[in-house]
GROMACS .gro file of C-alpha atoms in nm:
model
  340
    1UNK     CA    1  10.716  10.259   7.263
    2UNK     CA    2  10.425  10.311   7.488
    3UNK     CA    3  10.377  10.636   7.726
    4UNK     CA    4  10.436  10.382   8.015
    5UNK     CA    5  10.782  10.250   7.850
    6UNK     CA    6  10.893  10.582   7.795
    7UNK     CA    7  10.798  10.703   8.126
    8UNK     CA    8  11.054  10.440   8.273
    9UNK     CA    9  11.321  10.482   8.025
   10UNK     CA   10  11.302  10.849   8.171
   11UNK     CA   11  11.322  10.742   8.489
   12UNK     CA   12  11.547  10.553   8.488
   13UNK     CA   13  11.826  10.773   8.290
   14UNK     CA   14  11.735  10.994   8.568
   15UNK     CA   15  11.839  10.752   8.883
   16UNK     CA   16  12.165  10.718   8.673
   17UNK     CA   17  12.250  11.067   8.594
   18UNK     CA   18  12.145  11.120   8.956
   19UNK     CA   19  12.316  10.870   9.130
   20UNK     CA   20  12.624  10.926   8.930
   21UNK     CA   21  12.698  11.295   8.996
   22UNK     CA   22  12.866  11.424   9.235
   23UNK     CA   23  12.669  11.573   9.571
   24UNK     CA   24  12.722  11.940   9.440
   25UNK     CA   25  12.565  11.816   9.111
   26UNK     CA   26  12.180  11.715   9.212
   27UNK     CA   27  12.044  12.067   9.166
   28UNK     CA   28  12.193  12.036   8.749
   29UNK     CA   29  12.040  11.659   8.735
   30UNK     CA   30  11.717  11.722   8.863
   31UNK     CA   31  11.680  12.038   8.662
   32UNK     CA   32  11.746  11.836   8.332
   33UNK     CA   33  11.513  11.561   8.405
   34UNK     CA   34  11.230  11.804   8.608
   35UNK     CA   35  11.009  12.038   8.530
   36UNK     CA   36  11.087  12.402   8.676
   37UNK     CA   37  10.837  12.390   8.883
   38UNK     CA   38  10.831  12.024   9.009
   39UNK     CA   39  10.612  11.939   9.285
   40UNK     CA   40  10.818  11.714   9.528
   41UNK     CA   41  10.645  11.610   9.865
   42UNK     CA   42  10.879  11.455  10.139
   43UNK     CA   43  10.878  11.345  10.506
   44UNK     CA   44  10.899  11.560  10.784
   45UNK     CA   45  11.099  11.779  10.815
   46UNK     CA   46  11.080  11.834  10.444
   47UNK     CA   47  10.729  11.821  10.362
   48UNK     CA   48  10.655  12.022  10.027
   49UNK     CA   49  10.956  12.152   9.798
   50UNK     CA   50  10.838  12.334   9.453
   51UNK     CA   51  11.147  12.352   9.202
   52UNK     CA   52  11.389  12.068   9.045
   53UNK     CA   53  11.668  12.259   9.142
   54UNK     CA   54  11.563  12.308   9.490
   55UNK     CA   55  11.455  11.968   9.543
   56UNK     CA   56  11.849  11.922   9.473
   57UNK     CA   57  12.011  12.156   9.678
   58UNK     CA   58  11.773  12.117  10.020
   59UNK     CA   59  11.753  11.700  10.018
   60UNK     CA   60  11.982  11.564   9.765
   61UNK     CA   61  12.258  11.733   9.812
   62UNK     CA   62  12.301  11.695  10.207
   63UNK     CA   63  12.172  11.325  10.203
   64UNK     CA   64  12.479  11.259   9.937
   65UNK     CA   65  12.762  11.478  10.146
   66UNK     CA   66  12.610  11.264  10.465
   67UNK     CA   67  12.583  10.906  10.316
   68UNK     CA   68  12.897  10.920  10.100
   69UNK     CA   69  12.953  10.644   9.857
   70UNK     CA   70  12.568  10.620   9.765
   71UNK     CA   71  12.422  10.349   9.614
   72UNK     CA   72  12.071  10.297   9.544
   73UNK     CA   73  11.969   9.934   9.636
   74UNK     CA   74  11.648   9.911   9.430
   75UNK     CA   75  11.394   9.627   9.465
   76UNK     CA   76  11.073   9.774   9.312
   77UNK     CA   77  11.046   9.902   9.023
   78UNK     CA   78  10.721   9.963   8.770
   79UNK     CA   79  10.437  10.192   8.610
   80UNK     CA   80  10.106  10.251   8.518
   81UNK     CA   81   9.868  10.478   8.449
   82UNK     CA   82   9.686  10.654   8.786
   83UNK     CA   83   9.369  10.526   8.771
   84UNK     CA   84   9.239  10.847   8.910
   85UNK     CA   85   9.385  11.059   8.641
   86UNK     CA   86   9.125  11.055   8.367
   87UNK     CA   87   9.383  11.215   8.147
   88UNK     CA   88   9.591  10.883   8.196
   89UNK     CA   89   9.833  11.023   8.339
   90UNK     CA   90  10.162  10.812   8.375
   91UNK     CA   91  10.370  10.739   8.705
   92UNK     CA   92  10.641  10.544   8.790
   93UNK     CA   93  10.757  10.370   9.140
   94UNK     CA   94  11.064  10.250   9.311
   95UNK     CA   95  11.125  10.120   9.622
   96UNK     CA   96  11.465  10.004   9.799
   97UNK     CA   97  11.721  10.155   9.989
   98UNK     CA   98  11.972  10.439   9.981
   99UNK     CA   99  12.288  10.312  10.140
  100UNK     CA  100  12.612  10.451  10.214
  101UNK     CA  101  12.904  10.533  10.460
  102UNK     CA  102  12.714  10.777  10.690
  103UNK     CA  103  13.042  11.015  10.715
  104UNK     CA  104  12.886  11.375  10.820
  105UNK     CA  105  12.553  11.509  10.999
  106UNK     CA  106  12.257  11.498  10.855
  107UNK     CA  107  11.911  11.657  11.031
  108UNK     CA  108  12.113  11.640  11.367
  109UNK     CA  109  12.190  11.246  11.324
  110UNK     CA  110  12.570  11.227  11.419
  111UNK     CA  111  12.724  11.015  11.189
  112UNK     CA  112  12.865  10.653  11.299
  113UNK     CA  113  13.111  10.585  10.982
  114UNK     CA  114  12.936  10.333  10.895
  115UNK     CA  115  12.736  10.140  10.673
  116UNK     CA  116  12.370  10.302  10.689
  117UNK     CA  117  12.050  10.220  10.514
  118UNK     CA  118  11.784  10.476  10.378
  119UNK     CA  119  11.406  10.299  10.345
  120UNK     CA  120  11.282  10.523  10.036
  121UNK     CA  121  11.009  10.493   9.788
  122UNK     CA  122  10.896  10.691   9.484
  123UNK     CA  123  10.602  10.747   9.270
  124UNK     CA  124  10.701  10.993   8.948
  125UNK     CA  125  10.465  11.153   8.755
  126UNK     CA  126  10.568  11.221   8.374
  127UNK     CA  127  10.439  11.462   8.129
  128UNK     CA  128  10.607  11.515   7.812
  129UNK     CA  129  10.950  11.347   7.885
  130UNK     CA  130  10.997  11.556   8.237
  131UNK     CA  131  10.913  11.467   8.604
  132UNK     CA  132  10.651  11.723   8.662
  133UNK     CA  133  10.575  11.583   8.997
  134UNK     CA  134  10.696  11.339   9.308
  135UNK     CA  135  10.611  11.189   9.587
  136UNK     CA  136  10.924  11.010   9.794
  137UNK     CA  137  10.913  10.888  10.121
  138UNK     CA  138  11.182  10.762  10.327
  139UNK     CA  139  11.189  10.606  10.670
  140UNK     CA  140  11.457  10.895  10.849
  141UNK     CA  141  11.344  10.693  11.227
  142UNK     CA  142  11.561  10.381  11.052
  143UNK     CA  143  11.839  10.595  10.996
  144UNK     CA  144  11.826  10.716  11.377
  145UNK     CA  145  11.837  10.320  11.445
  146UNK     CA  146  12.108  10.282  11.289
  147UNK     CA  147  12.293  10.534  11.449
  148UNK     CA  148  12.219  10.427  11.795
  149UNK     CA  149  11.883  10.668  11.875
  150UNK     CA  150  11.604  10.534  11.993
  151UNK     CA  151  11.332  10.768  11.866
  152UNK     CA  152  11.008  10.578  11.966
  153UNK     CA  153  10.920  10.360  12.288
  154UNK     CA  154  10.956   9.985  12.228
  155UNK     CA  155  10.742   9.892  11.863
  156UNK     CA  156  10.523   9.595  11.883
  157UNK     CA  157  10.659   9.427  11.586
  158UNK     CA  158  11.011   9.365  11.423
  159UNK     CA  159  11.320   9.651  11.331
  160UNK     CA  160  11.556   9.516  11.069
  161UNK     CA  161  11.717   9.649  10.718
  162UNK     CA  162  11.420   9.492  10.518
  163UNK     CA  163  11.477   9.333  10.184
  164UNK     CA  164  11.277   9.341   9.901
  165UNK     CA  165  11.034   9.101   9.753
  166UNK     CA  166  11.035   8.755   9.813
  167UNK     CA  167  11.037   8.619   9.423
  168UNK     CA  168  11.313   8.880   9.337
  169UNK     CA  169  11.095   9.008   9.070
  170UNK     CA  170  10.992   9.347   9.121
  171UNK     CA  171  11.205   9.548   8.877
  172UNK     CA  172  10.988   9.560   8.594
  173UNK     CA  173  11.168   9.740   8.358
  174UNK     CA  174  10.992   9.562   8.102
  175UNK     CA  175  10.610   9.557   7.950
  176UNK     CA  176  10.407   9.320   8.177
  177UNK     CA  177  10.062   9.178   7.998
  178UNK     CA  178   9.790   9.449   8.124
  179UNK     CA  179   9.590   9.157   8.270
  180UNK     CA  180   9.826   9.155   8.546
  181UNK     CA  181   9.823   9.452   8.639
  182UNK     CA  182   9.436   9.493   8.641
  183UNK     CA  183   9.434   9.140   8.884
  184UNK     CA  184   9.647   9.321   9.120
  185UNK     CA  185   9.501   9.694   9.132
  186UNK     CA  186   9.192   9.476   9.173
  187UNK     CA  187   9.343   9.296   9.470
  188UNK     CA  188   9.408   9.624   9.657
  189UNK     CA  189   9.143   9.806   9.599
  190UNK     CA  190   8.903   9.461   9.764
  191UNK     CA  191   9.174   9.510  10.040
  192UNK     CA  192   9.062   9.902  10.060
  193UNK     CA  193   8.730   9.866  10.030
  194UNK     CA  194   8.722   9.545  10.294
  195UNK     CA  195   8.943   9.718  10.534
  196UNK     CA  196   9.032  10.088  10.488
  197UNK     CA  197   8.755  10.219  10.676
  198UNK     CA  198   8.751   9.933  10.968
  199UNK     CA  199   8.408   9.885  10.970
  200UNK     CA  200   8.389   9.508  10.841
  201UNK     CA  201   8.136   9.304  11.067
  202UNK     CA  202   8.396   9.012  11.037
  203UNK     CA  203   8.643   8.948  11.316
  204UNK     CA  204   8.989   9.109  11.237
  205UNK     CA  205   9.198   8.784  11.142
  206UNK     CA  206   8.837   8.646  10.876
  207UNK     CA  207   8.851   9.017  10.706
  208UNK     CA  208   9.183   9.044  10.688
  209UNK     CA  209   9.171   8.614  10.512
  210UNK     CA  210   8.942   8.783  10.265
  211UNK     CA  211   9.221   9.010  10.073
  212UNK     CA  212   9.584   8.823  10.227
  213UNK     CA  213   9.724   8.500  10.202
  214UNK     CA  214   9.794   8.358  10.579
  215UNK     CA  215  10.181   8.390  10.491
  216UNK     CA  216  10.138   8.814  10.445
  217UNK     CA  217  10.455   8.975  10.573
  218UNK     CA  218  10.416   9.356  10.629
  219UNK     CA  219  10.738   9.555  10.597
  220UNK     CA  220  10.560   9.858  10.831
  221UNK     CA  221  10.835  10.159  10.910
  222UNK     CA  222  11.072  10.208  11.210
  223UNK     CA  223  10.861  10.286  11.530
  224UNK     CA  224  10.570   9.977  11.442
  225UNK     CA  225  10.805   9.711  11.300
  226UNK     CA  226  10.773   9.445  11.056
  227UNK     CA  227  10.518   9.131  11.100
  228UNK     CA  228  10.447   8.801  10.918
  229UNK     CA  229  10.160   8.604  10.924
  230UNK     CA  230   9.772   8.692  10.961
  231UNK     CA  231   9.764   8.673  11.338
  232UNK     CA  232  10.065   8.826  11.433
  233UNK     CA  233   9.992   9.100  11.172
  234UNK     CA  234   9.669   9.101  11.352
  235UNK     CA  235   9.829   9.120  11.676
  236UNK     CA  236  10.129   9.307  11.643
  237UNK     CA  237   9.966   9.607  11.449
  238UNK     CA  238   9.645   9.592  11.285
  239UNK     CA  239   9.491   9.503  11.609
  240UNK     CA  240   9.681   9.775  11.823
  241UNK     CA  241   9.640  10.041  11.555
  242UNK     CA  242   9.275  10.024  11.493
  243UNK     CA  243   9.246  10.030  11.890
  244UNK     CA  244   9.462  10.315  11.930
  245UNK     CA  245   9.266  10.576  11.729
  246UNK     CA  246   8.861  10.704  11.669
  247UNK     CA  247   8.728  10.939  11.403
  248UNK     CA  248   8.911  10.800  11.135
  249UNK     CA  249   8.875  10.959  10.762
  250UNK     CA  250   8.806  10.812  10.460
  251UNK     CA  251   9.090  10.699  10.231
  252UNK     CA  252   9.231  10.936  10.005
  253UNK     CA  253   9.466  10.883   9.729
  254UNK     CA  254   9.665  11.111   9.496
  255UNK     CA  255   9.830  10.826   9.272
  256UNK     CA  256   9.701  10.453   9.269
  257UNK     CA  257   9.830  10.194   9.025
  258UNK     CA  258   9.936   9.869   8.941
  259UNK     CA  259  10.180   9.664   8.691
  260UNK     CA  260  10.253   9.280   8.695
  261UNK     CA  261  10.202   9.153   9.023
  262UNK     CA  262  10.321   9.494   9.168
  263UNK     CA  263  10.064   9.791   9.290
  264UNK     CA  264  10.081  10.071   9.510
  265UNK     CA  265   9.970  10.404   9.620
  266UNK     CA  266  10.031  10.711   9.841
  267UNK     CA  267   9.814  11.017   9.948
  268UNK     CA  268   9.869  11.335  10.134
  269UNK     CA  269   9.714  11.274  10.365
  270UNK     CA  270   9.577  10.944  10.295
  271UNK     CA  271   9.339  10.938  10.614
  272UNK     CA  272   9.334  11.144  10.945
  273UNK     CA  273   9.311  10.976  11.249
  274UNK     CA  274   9.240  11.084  11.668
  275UNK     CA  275   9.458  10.891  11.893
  276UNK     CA  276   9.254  10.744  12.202
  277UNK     CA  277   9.560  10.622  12.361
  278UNK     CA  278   9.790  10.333  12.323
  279UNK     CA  279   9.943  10.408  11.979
  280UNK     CA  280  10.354  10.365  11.976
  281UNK     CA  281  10.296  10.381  12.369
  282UNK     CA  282  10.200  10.752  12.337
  283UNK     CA  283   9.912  10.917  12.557
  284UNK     CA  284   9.630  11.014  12.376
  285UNK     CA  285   9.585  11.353  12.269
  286UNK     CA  286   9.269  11.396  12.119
  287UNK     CA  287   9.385  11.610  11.819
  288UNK     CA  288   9.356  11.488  11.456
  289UNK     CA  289   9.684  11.348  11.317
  290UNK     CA  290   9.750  11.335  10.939
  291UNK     CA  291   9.906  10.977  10.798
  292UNK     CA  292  10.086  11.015  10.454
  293UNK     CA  293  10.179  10.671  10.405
  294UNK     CA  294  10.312  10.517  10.040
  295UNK     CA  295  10.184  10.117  10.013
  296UNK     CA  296  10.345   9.876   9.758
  297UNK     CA  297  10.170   9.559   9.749
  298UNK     CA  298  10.264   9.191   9.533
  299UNK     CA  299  10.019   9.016   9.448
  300UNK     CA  300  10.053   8.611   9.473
  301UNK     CA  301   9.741   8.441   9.276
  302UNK     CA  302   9.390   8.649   9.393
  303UNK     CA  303   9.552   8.813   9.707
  304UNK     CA  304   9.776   8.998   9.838
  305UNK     CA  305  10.140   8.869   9.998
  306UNK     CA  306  10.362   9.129  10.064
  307UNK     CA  307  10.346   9.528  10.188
  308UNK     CA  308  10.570   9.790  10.216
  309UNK     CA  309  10.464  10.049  10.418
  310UNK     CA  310  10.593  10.412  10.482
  311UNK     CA  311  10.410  10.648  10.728
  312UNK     CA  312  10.557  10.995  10.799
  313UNK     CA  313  10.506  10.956  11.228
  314UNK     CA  314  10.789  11.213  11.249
  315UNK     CA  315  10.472  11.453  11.084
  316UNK     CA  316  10.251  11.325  11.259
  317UNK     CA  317  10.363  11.336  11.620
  318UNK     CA  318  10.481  11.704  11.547
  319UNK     CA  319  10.118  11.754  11.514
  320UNK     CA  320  10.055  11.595  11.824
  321UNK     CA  321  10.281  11.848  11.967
  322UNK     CA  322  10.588  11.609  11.981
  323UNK     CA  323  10.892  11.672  11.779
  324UNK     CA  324  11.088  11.351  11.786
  325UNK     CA  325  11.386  11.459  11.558
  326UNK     CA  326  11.450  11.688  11.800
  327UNK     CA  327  11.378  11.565  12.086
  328UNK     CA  328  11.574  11.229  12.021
  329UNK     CA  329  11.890  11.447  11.815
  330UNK     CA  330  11.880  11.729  12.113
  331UNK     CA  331  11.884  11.955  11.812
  332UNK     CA  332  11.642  12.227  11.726
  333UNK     CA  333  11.615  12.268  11.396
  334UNK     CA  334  11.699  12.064  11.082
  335UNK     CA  335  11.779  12.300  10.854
  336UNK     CA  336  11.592  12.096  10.590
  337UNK     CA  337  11.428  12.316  10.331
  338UNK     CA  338  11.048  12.393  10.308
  339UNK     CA  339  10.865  12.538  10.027
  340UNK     CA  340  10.840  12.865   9.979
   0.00000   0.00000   0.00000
């Protein structure tokens, strides 16, 4: 079995163990599957845990006694080697939803008793049959949707529970022919190199025809919206966002990969960014703002069709010197954990 077979096997037993124990359990699971000292980076407000078992008691555990009855809803699934590892160093992705009966608090979100949905995505990095480091980001704004906040002014594109890919293909829990995978890391990194640093001559809608079929839909997090379509991507965020900020960075990655028709990637940060007004109808505040953002792309043919996108804007408006979890829960204070 390869290193990238194995990796998944692992990761998988892992989401079932998991998933399977009970809420008080998490710290035991993650400690068998994870390294001691696991690196786990989160969204605001739980940025940076170091420890399996404290990765379980700070976030698993009080997600699972919130959303009781959790399932994970999982669309995405695949691996690769990092092709900025020149060990070769193995990760695997998921992407889907948490969902369950949101029963109890949970960072100051009262609970409705009902139905909720948790946007999350993964990258796992394994060494020697243990999880020695993650990054998992989760979209906490469409939580505070779905219980009836309103954490950000109007977004210029669409809120809804998003599903996953349009083929229904993405688990890849088997081998997919390595040509694949190269077509599609290729595909992203044109996209990067074409539009990361917004400084194509071409008009927004011809640069963006270069890298996405006209038909793109981009599933973009709770406070922007989704979007379908080149022109009302084009309008509805890629416009607006370039618009709203100056002095942006150049792209940087920790982890990007690609299997099949399925890629992604996720830095931290991935780029900083000024705002010059306009951006989620906030005032601009001249301070750099950090964007840790996770993309999963499919590839369709030579370009690219569909993105999921998950930007931390709870991190990086506290920067900006607004707290939105609190200001939108009226409580101070999440009592997520930090690292130490």
């Amino acid at each position: 079995m390869s290193d990238v077979q194995e990796a998944k096997h692992i990761i998988r037993a892992f989401y079932a163990d998991l998933d399977a124990a009970p809420a008080e359990g998490a710290a035991e699971v993650m400690a068998k599957y994870c390294d001691s000292e696991l690196l786990w980076r989160g969204f605001h407000p739980f940025d940076e845990i170091r420890g399996a078992r404290a990765v379980g008691d700070k976030f698993w555990t009080p997600l699972r006694q919130s959303l009781t009855r959790m399932q994970r809803r999982m669309d995405i699934f695949f691996a690769a080697q990092n092709r900025f590892d020149d060990q070769g160093g193995v990760w695997v992705s998921s992407m889907g939803h948490l969902m369950g009966l949101f029963d109890q608090p949970w960072l100051g979100i009262a609970p409705t008793g009902k139905l909720a949905f948790l946007r999350y995505c993964a990258f796992h990095r394994v060494l020697d049959g243990k999880i020695v480091e993650t990054a998992m980001y989760f979209d906490i704004p469409h939580l505070m949707v779905q219980a009836g906040l309103q954490p950000f002014p109007e977004q210029t594109a669409a809120q809804l529970v998003q599903p996953g890919p349009l083929t229904h293909d993405g688990l890849l829990y088997e081998a997919q022919p390595a040509e694949e995978g190269t077509k599609t890391l290729a595909a992203i990194e044109a996209m990067i190199g074409d539009l990361g640093q917004w400084d194509n001559p071409l008009p927004l809608e011809e640069e963006l025809a270069l890298t996405w079929h006209d038909d793109m839909i981009w599933w973009g997090p709770t406070g922007i919206g989704a979007t379908y379509t080149i022109e009302r991507y084009a309008k509805q965020h890629s416009g607006p966002f370039r618009a709203g900020f100056t002095e942006r960075s150049k792209t940087n990655h920790i982890c990007r990969m690609a299997e099949g028709h399925y890629g992604g990637f996720f830095g931290w940060p991935n780029f900083t960014a000024v705002p010059s007004g306009g951006f989620m109808g906030m005032p601009a505040t001249g301070k750099a703002g950090e964007f840790r953002v996770i993309d999963i792309y499919r590839r369709e043919g030579d370009k690219l069709a569909e993105n999921w996108i998950f930007i931390d804007l709870l991190h990086f408006w506290k920067q900006q010197g607004v707290d939105i979890l609190a200001r939108t829960t009226g409580i101070s204070g999440t009592g997520a954990g930090h690292a130490d």
